[in-house]
Coordinates of C-alpha atoms in Angstrom, one line a residue:
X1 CA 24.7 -37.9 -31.8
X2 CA 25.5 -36.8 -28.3
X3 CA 22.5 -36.2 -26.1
X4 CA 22.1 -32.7 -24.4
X5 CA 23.4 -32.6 -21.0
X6 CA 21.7 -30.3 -18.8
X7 CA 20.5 -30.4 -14.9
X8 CA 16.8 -29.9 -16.4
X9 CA 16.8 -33.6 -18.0
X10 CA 17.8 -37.3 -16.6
X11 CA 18.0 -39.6 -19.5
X12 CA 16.5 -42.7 -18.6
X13 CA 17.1 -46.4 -20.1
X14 CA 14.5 -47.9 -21.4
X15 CA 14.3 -51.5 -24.0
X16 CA 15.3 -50.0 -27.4
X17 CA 16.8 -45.9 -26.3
X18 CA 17.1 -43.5 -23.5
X19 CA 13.8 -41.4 -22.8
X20 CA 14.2 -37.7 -21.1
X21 CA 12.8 -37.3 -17.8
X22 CA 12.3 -34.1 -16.2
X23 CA 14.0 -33.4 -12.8
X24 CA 12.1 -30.4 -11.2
X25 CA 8.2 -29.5 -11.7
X26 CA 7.5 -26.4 -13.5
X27 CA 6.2 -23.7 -11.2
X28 CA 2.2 -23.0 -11.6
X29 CA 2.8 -19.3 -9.9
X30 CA 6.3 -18.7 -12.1
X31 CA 4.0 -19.4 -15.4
X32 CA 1.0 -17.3 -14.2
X33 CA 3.7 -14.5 -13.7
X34 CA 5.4 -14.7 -16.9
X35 CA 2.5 -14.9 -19.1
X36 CA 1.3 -11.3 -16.5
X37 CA 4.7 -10.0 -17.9
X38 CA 3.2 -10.3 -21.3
X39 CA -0.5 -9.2 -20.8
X40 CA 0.3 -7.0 -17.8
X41 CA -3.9 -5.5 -17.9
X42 CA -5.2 -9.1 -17.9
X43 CA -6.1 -11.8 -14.8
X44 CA -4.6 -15.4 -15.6
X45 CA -5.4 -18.3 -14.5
X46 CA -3.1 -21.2 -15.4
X47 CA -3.9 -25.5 -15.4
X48 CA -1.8 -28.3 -16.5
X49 CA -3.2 -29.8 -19.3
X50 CA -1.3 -33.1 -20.6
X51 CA 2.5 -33.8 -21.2
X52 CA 4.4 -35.2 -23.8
X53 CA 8.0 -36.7 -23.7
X54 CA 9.7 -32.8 -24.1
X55 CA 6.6 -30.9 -23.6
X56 CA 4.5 -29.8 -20.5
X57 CA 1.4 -28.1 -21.8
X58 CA -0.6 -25.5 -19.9
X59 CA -4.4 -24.4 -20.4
X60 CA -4.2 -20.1 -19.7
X61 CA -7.5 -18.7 -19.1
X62 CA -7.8 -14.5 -19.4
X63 CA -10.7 -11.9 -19.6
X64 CA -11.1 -12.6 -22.5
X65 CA -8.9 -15.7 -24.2
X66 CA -8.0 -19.1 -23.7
X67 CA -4.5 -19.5 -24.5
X68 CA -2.0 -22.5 -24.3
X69 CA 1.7 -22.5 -22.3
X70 CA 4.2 -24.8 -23.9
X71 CA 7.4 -25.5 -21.6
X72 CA 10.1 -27.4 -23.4
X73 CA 13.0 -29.9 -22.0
X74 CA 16.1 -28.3 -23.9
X75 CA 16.2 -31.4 -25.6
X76 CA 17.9 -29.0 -28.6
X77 CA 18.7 -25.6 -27.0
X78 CA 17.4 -22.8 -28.7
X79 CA 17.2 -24.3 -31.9
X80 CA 14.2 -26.2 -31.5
X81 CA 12.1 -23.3 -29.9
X82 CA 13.3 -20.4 -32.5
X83 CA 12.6 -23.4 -35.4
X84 CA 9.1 -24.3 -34.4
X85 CA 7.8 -20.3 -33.7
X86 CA 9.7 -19.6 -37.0
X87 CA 7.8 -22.3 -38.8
X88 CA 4.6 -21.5 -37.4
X89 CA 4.7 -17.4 -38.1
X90 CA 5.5 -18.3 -42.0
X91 CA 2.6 -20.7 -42.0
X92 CA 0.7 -17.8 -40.7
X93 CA 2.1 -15.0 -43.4
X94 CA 2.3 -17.2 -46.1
X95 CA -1.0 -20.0 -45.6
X96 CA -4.3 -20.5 -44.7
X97 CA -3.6 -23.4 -42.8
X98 CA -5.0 -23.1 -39.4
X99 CA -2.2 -22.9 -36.9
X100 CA -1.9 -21.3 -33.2
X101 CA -0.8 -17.8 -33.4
X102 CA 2.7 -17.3 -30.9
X103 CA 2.3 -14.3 -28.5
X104 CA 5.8 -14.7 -26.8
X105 CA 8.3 -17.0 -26.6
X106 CA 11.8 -17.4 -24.8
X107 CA 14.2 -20.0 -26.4
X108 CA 16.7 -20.5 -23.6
X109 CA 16.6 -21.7 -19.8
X110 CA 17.5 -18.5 -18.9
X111 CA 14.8 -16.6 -17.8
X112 CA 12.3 -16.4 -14.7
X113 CA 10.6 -20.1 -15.3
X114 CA 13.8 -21.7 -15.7
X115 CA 12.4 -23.7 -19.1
X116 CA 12.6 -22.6 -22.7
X117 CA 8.5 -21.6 -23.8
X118 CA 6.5 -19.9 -25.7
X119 CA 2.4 -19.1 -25.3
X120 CA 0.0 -19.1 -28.3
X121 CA -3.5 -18.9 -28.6
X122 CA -5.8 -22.3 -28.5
X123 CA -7.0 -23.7 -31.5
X124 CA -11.0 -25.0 -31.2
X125 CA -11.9 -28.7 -31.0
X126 CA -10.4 -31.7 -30.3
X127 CA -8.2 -34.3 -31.8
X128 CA -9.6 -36.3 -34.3
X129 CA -8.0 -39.5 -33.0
X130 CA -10.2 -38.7 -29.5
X131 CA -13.4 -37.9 -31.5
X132 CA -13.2 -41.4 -33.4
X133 CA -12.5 -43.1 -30.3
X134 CA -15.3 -41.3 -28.6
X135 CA -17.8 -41.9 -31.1
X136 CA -16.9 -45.4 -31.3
X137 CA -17.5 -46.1 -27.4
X138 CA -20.5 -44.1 -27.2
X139 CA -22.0 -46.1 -30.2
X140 CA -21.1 -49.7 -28.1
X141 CA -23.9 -48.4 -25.4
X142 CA -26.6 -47.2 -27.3
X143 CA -28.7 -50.3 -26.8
X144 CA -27.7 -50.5 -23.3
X145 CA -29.0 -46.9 -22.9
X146 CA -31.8 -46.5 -25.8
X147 CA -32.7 -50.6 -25.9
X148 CA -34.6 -51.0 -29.5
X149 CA -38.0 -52.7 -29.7
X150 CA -40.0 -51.0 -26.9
X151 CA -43.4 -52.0 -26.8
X152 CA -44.7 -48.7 -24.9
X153 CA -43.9 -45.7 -26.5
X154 CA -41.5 -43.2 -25.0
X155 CA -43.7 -40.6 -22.4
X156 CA -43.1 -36.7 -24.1
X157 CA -44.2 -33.7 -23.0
X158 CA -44.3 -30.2 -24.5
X159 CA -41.2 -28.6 -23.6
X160 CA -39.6 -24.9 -24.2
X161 CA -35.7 -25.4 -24.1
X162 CA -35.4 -21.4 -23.9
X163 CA -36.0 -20.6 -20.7
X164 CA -33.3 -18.0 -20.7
X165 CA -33.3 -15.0 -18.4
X166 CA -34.1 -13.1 -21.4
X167 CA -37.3 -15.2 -22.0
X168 CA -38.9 -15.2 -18.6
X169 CA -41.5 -11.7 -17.4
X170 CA -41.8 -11.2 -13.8
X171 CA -43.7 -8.3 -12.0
X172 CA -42.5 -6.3 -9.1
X173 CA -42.7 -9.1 -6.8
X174 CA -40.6 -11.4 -8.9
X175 CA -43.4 -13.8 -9.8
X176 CA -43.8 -15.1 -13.4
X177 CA -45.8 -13.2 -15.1
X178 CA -45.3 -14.8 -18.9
X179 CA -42.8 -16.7 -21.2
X180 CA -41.8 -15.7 -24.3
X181 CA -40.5 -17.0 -27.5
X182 CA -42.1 -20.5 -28.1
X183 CA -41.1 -20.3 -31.9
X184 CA -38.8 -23.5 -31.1
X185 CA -40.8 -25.7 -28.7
X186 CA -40.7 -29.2 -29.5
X187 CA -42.3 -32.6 -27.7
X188 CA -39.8 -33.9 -26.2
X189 CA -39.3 -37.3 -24.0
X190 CA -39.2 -36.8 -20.3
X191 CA -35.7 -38.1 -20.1
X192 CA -34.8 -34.8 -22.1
X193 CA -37.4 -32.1 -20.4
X194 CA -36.9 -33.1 -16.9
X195 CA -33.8 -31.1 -16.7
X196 CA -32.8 -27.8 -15.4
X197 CA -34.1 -24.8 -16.8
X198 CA -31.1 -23.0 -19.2
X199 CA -31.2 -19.6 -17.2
X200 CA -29.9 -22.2 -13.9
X201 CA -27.1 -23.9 -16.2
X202 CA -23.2 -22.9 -15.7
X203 CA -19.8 -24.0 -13.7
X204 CA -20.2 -25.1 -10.6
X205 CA -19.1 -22.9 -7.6
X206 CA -19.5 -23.8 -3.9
X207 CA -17.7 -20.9 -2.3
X208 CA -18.2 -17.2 -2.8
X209 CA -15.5 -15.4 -4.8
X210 CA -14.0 -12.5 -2.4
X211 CA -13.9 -9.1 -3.8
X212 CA -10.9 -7.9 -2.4
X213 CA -8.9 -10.7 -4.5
X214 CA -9.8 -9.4 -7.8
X215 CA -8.2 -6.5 -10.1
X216 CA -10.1 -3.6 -9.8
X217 CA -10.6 -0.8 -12.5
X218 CA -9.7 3.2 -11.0
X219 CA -13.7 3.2 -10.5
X220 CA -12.7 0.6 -7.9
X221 CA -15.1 -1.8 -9.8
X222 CA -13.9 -5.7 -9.8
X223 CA -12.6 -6.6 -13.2
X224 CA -15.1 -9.4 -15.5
X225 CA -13.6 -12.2 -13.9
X226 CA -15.2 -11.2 -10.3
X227 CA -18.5 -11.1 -11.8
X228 CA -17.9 -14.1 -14.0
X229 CA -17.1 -16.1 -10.3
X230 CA -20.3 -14.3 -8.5
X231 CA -22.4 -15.1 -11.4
X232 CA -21.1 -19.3 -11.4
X233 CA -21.8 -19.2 -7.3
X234 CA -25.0 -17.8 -7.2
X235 CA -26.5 -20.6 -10.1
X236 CA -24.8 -23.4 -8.1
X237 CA -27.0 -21.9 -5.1
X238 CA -29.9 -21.2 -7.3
X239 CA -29.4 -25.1 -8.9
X240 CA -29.4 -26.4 -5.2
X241 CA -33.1 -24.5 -4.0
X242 CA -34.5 -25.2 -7.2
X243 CA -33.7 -29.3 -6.8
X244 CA -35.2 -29.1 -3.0
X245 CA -38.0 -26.7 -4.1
X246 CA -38.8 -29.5 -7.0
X247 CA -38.4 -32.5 -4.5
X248 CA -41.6 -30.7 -2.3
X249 CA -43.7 -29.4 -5.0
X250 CA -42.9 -32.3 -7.9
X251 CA -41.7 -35.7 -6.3
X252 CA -42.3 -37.3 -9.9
X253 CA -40.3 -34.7 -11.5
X254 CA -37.3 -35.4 -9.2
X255 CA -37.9 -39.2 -10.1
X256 CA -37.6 -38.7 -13.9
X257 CA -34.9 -36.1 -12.9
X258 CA -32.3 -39.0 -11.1
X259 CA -33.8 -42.3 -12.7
X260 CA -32.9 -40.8 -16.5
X261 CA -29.4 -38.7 -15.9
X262 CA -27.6 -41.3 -18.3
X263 CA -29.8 -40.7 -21.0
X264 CA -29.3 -36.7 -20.5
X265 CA -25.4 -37.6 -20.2
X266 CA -25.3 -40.4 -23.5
X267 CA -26.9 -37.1 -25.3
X268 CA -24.7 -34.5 -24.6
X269 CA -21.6 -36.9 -25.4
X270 CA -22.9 -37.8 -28.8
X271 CA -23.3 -34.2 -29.5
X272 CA -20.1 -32.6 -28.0
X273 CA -17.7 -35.6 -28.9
X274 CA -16.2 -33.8 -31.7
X275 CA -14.9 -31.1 -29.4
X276 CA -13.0 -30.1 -26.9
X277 CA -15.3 -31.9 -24.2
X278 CA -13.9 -35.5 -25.9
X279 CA -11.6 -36.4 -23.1
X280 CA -14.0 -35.5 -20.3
X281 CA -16.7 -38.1 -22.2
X282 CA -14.1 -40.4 -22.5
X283 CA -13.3 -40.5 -18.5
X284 CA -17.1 -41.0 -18.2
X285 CA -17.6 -43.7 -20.7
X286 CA -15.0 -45.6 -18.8
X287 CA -16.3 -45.2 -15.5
X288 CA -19.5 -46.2 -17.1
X289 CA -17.6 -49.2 -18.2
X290 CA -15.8 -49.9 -14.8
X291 CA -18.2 -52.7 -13.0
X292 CA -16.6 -51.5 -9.7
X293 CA -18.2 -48.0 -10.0
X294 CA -20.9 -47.5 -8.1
X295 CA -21.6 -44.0 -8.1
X296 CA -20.6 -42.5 -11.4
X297 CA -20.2 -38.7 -11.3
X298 CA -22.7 -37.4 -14.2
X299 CA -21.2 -36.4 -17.2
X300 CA -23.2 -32.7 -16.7
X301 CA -21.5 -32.1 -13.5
X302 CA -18.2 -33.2 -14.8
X303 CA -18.5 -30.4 -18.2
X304 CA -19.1 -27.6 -15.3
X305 CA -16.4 -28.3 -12.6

């Protein structure tokens, strides 16, 4: 069969066939525009996500949806876009298969991003091939990390893990004044308590989001997204003086605080490796691996950037 000729694809020789390369980068800007064409009242953020030997795919982030952007070599023109939405909208009708939902599509080059593509909604989780090979590292470190046969028991403290705004009185001068809801406090070892406080916990932010570069309601209010920004900025601040504050007032805090981070970081990857945090534990397990790495960014700081 004759392959497709089109300026979009090179066709590159390789041992056994010829693989499709693509010859101009997809435009973040042209993507963030079109998917504005169909969700005209919503800010859109757009990523690159991974790539496949047709496919480029695209993480889309909106007030209130995480959606994916498929761009297509025109490998099959037409055809293969038109067959795969088709496919997937009788699954939906006519299933209960779980399957992304297709918002809009176009199935030709012709239009604004210059690639055939269609955006659909995200489906939770990961893939099952990264959660077995996830589990599988993780499980190759657990002596390393946890070694068995101790002779001194593990150091615990009581520990409330709901220190949530919601959970935390203060008086008029914003000093504690009592915390609430201690239905679920547990002992806990001091790898696990010496931690931040939930209410501090979110994305990091170093810079201030500016105002003026949000959408604004006719109130001439910022839309969600501002205050989502503010909200991530101020807790990286608030993260920052509560570290220093801890490093006057507690020095043995701070000790357990750096000394243990792997412990904190082996946690949280056993208990997100099924989702869609799997490739982000992945990098960190082999950076943990790599006997050149010296300073290993913490797998916390990597699940908030």
């Amino acid at each position: 069969m004759a392959l497709p000729a089109s300026p979009l694809i090179e066709w590159v020789p390789t041992e056994f066939s010829l693989e499709p390369r693509w010859t101009r980068e997809v435009g973040l800007e042209l993507l963030r525009l079109a998917i504005r064409d169909t969700l005209p009242t919503q800010t859109v953020e757009v990523s690159f996500l991974a790539q496949g030997a047709f496919n480029k795919i695209y993480d889309v982030q909106t007030d209130s949806d995480a959606l994916i952007m498929r761009v297509s070599l025109p490998v099959d023109p037409m055809r293969k876009t038109r067959s795969e939405v088709a496919t997937m909208e009788w699954m939906h009708l006519n299933t209960s298969i779980p399957v992304p939902k297709v918002l809009a599509y176009q199935a030709n080059s012709k239009n604004a991003i210059g690639f055939e593509w269609f955006l659909m909604t995200k489906m939770p989780g990961t893939t099952l091939a990264e959660a077995w090979r996830c589990i599988s590292k993780l499980k190759g470190h657990l002596e390393e990390i946890f070694p068995a046969g101790n002779a001194h028991p593990e150091p615990s403290i009581l520990h409330h893990d709901d220190q949530s705004q919601s959970n935390i009185m203060v008086d008029d001068t914003g000093k504690i004044s009592g915390i609430l809801d201690w239905e679920c406090v547990s002992a806990m070892p001091l790898w696990k308590a010496c931690d931040y406080p939930i209410f501090l916990k979110g994305r990091v932010r170093e810079t201030e989001p500016a105002r003026e570069r949000y959408r604004h309601d006719d109130n001439g209010d910022p839309d969600v997204l501002y205050w989502e920004h503010l909200m991530d900025y101020e807790l990286t601040m608030l993260r920052r003086c509560f570290i220093n504050e801890m490093r006057k007032l507690e020095p043995a805090w701070i000790e357990i605080f750096d000394s243990t981070q792997t412990k904190r970081d082996f946690e949280t990857a056993v208990r997100y490796s099924n989702g869609i945090l799997a490739k982000t534990i992945l990098r960190w397990i082999e950076d943990f691996e790599n006997p050149s790495s010296t300073d290993v960014i913490s797998l916390s700081k990597r699940m908030v950037a």
